[in-house]
CSV table of C-alpha atoms in Angstrom, one decimal:
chain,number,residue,atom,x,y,z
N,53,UNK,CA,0.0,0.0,0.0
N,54,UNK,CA,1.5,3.1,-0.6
N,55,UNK,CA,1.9,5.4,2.0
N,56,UNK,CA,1.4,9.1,0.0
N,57,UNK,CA,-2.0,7.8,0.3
N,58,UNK,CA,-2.0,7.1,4.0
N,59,UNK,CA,-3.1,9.7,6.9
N,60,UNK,CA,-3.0,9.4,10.7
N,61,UNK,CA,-5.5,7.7,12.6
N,62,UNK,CA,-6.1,10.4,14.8
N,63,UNK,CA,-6.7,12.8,11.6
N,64,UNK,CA,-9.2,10.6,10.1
N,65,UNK,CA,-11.4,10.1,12.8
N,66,UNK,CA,-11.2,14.1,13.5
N,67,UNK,CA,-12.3,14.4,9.5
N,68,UNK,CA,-14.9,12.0,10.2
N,69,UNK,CA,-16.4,13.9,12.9
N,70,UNK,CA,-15.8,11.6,15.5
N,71,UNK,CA,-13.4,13.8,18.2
N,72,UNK,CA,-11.1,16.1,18.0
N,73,UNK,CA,-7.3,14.7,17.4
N,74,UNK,CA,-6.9,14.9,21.1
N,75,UNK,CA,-9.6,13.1,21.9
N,76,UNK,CA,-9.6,10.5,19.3
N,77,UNK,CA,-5.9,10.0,20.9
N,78,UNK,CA,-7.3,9.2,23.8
N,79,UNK,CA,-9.2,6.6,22.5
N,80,UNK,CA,-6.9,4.7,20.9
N,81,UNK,CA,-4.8,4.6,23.4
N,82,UNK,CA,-7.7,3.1,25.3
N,83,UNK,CA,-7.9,0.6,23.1
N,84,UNK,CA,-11.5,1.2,21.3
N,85,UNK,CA,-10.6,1.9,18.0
N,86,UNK,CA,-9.0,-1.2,15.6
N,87,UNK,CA,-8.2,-0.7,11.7
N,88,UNK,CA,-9.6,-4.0,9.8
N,89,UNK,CA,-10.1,-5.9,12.9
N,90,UNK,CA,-7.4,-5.2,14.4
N,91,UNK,CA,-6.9,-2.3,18.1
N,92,UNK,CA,-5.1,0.2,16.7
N,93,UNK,CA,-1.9,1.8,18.1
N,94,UNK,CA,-1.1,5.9,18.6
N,95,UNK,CA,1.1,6.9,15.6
N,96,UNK,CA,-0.7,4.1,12.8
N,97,UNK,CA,-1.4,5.5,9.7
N,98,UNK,CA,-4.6,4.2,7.3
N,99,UNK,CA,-5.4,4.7,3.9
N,100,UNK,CA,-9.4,6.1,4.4
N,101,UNK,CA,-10.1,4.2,0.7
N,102,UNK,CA,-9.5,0.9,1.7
N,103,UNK,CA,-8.8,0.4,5.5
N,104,UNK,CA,-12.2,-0.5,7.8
N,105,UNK,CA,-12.2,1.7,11.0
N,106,UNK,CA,-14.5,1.0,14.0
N,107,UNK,CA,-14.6,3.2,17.1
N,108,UNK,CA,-16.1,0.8,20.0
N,109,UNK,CA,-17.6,-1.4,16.8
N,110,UNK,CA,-19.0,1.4,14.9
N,111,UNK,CA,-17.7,1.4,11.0
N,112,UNK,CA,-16.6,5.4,10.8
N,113,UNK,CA,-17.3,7.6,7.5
N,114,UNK,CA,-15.7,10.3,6.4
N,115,UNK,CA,-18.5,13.2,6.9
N,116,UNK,CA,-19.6,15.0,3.2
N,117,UNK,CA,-20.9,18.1,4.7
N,118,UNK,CA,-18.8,20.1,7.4
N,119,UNK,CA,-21.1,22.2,9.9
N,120,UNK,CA,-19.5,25.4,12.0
N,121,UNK,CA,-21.9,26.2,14.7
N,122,UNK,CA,-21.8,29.2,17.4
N,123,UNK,CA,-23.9,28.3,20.6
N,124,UNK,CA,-24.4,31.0,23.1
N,125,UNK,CA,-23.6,28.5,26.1
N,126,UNK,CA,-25.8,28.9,29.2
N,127,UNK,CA,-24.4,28.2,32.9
N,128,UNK,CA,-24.9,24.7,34.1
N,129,UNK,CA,-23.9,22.7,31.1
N,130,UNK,CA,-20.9,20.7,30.6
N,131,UNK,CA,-18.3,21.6,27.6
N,132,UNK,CA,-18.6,17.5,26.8
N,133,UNK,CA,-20.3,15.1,24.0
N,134,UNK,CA,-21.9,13.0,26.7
N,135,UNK,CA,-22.0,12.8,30.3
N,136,UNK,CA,-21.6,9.3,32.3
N,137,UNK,CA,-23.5,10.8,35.1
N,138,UNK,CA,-26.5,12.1,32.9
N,139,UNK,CA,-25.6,15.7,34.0
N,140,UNK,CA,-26.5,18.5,30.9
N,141,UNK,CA,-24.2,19.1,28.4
N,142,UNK,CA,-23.8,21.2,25.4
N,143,UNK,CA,-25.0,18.7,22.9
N,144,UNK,CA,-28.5,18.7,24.6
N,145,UNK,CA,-28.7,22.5,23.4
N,146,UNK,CA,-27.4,21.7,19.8
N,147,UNK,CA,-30.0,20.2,17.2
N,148,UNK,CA,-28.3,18.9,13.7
N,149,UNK,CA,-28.0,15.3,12.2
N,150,UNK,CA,-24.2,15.3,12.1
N,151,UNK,CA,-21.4,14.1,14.9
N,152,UNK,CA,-20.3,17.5,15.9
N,153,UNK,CA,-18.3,18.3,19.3
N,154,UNK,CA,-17.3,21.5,21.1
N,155,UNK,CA,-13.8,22.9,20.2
N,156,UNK,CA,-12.4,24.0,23.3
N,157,UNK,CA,-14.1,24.4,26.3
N,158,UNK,CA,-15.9,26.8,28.9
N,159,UNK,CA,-16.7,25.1,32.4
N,160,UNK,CA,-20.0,24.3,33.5
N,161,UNK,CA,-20.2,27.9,35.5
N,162,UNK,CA,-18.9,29.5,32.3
N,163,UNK,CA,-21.1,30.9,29.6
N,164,UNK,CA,-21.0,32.4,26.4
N,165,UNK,CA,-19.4,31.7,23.1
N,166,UNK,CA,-18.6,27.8,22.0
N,167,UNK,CA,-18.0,26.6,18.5
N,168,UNK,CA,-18.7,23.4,17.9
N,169,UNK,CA,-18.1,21.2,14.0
N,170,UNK,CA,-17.7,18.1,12.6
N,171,UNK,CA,-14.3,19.7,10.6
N,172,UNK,CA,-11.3,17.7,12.5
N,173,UNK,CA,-8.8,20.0,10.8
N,174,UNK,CA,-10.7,23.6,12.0
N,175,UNK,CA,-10.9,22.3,15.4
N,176,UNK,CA,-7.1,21.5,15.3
N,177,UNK,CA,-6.4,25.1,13.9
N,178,UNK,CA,-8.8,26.6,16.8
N,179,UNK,CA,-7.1,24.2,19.3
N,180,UNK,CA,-3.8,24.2,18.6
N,181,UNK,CA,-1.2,26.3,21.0
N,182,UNK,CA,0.9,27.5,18.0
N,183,UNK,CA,-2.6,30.2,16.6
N,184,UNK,CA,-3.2,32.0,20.0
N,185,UNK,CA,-6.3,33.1,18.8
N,186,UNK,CA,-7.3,35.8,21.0
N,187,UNK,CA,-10.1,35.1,23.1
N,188,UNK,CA,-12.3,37.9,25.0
N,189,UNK,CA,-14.1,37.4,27.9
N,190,UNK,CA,-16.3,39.6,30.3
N,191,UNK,CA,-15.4,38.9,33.8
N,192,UNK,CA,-18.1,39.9,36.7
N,193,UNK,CA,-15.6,40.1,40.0
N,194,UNK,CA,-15.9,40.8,43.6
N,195,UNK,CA,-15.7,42.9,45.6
N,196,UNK,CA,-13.1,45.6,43.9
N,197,UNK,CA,-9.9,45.5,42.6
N,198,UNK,CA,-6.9,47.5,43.1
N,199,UNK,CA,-3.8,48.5,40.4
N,200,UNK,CA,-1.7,46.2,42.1
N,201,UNK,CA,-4.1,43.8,41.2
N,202,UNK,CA,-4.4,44.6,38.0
N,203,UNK,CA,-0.8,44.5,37.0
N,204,UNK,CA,-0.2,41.3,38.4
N,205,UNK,CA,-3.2,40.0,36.3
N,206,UNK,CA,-1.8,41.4,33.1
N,207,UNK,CA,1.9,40.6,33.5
N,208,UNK,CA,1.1,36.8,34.3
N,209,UNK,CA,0.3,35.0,37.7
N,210,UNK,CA,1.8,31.3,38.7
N,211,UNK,CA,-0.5,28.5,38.7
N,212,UNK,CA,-0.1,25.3,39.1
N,213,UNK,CA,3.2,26.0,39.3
N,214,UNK,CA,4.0,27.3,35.6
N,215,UNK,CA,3.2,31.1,35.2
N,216,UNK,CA,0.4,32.9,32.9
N,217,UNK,CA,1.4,34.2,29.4
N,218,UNK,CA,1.3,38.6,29.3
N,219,UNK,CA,-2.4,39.4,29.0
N,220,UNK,CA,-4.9,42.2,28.3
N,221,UNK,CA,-7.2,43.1,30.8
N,222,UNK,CA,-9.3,46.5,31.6
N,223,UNK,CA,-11.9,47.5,33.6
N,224,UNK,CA,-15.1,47.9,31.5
N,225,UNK,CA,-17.7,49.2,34.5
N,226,UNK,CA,-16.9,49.9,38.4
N,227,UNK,CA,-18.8,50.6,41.2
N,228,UNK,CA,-19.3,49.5,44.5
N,229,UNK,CA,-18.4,45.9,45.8
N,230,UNK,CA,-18.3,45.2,42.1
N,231,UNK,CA,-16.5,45.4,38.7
N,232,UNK,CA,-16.8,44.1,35.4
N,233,UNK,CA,-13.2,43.3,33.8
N,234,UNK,CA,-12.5,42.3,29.9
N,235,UNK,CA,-9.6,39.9,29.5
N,236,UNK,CA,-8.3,39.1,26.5
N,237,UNK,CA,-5.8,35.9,26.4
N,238,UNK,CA,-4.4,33.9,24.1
N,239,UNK,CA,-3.7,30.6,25.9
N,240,UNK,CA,-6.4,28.2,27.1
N,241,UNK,CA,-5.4,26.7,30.7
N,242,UNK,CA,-7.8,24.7,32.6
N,243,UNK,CA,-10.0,27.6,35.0
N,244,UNK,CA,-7.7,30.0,34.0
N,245,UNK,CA,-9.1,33.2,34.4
N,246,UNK,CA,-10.7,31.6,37.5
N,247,UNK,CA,-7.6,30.7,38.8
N,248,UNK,CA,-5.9,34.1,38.1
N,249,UNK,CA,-8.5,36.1,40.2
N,250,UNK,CA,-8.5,33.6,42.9
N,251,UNK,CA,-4.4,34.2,43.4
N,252,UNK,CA,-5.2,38.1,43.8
N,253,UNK,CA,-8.6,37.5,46.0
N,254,UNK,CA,-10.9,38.7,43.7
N,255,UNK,CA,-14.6,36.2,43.5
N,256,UNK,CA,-15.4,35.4,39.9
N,257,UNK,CA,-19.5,36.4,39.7
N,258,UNK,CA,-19.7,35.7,36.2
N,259,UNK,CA,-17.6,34.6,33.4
N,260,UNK,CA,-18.5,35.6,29.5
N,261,UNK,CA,-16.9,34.7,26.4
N,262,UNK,CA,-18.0,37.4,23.8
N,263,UNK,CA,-15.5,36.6,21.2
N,264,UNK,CA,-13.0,33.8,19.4
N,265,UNK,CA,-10.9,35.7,17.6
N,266,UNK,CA,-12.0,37.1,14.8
N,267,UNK,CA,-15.5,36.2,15.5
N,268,UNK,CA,-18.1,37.7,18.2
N,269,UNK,CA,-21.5,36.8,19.7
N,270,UNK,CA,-22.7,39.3,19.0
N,271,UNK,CA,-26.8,38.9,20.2
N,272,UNK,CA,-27.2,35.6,20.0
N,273,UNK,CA,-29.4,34.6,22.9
N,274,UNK,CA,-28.6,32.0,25.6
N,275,UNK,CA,-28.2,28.6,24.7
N,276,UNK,CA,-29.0,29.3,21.2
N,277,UNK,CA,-27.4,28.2,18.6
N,278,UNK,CA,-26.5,29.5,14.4
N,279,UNK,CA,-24.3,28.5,12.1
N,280,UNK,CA,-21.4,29.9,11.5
N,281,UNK,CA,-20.8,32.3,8.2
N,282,UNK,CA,-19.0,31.6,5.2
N,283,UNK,CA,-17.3,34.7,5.8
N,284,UNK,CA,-16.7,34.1,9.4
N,285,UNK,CA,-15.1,30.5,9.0
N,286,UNK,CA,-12.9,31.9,6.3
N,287,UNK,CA,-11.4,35.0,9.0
N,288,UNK,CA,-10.9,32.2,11.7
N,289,UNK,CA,-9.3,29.8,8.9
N,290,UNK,CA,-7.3,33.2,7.3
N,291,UNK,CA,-6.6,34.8,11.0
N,292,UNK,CA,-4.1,31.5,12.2
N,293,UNK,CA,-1.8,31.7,9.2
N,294,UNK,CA,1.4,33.1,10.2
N,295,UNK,CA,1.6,35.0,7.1
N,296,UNK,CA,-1.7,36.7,7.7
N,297,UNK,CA,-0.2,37.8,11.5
N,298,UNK,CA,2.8,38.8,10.4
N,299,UNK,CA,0.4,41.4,8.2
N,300,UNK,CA,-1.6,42.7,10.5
């Protein structure tokens, strides 16, 4: 078989619609995926014309049509395709006959903006450290905050042992026992922002994502959902090319 026409497992099953790589990583190294009969091993390459691949004995597809959805994520749903304790997730908010899952992910106290496709090679480019899109958030905190505060915020805070990369954040309205903060970071650690006002005593009341790079919210109500534009999947596609940065 010749291998120009072979791709990674973990590619395939993203372009199918199955998981992102990562996840579809993790389950072959679990053991639940085999190529013609056979578990499968991190690293094997297929040929998608010829080989068979099951995912815990389901035949995958490639997917014809690639959706791009926005959902306006409420609070109390889980950034997850299914839940082994029945608690809500995303998915039960998201109504198309395709395999899509959530790129990225906002915890269940989190709201705001989540894109979720069936397009393993967008979530990659969403996902992957080396694009630092720049994600906005509107941050609700308690009970004020103080320049000091700020500064460390900005210039990067340890947690978990491993410091946070230079960020934006301002103050968007103030008043008493209360302010409303906009961060804008490009990195995407677990809590993060949570974890960041904890370290300079500040509660987290809310927590909003209003934009994914090049792409906002806009009005979209709470846990609704649209599809993505043309236009819009083309700027996220056109705004993680180095070339395009390098421009700007």
């Amino acid at each position: 078989m010749s291998e120009k026409n072979k791709i990674r497992l973990q590619k395939f099953m993203a372009d199918c619609g199955v998981a992102s790589r990562r996840k579809s990583e993790e389950l072959i190294s679990a053991g639940r995926v085999k190529v013609n009969g056979h578990v499968s091993s991190l690293g094997d390459k297929i040929d998608p014309k010829k080989d068979l691949v099951t995912v815990a004995g389901k035949k995958i597809n490639k997917t014809e049509k690639m959706y791009y959805i926005m959902l306006n994520k409420p609070r109390g749903y889980l950034t997850t395709v299914s839940d082994e304790f029945g608690r809500k997730t995303v998915m039960d908010l998201v109504d198309v006959n395709a395999r899509v899952y959530p790129v990225g992910r906002l915890d269940k106290d989190s709201e705001g903006l989540l894109i979720l496709t069936n397009d393993g090679s967008f979530a990659n480019l969403l996902t992957h450290p080396r694009h630092n899109f720049a994600k906005v958030y509107r941050v609700t905190v308690r009970p004020g905050i103080t320049d000091e505060a700020l500064d460390k915020l900005r210039n990067g805070i340890e947690i978990d042992g491993r410091k946070t990369a230079p960020c934006d954040v301002s103050i968007i309205t103030e008043e008493e026992g209360r302010v409303v903060l906009e961060f804008i970071l490009r990195e995407g650690r677990n809590r993060q922002i949570r974890k960041m006002c904890e370290a300079v005593d500040l509660e987290v009341a809310r927590l909003k994502r209003i934009a994914v790079g090049p792409v906002k919210l806009g009005m979209l109500q709470t846990g609704k959902t649209r599809n993505l534009t043309d236009n819009e999947v083309r700027k996220l596609i056109r705004s993680s090319s180095p070339s395009e940065k390098a421009e700007s």
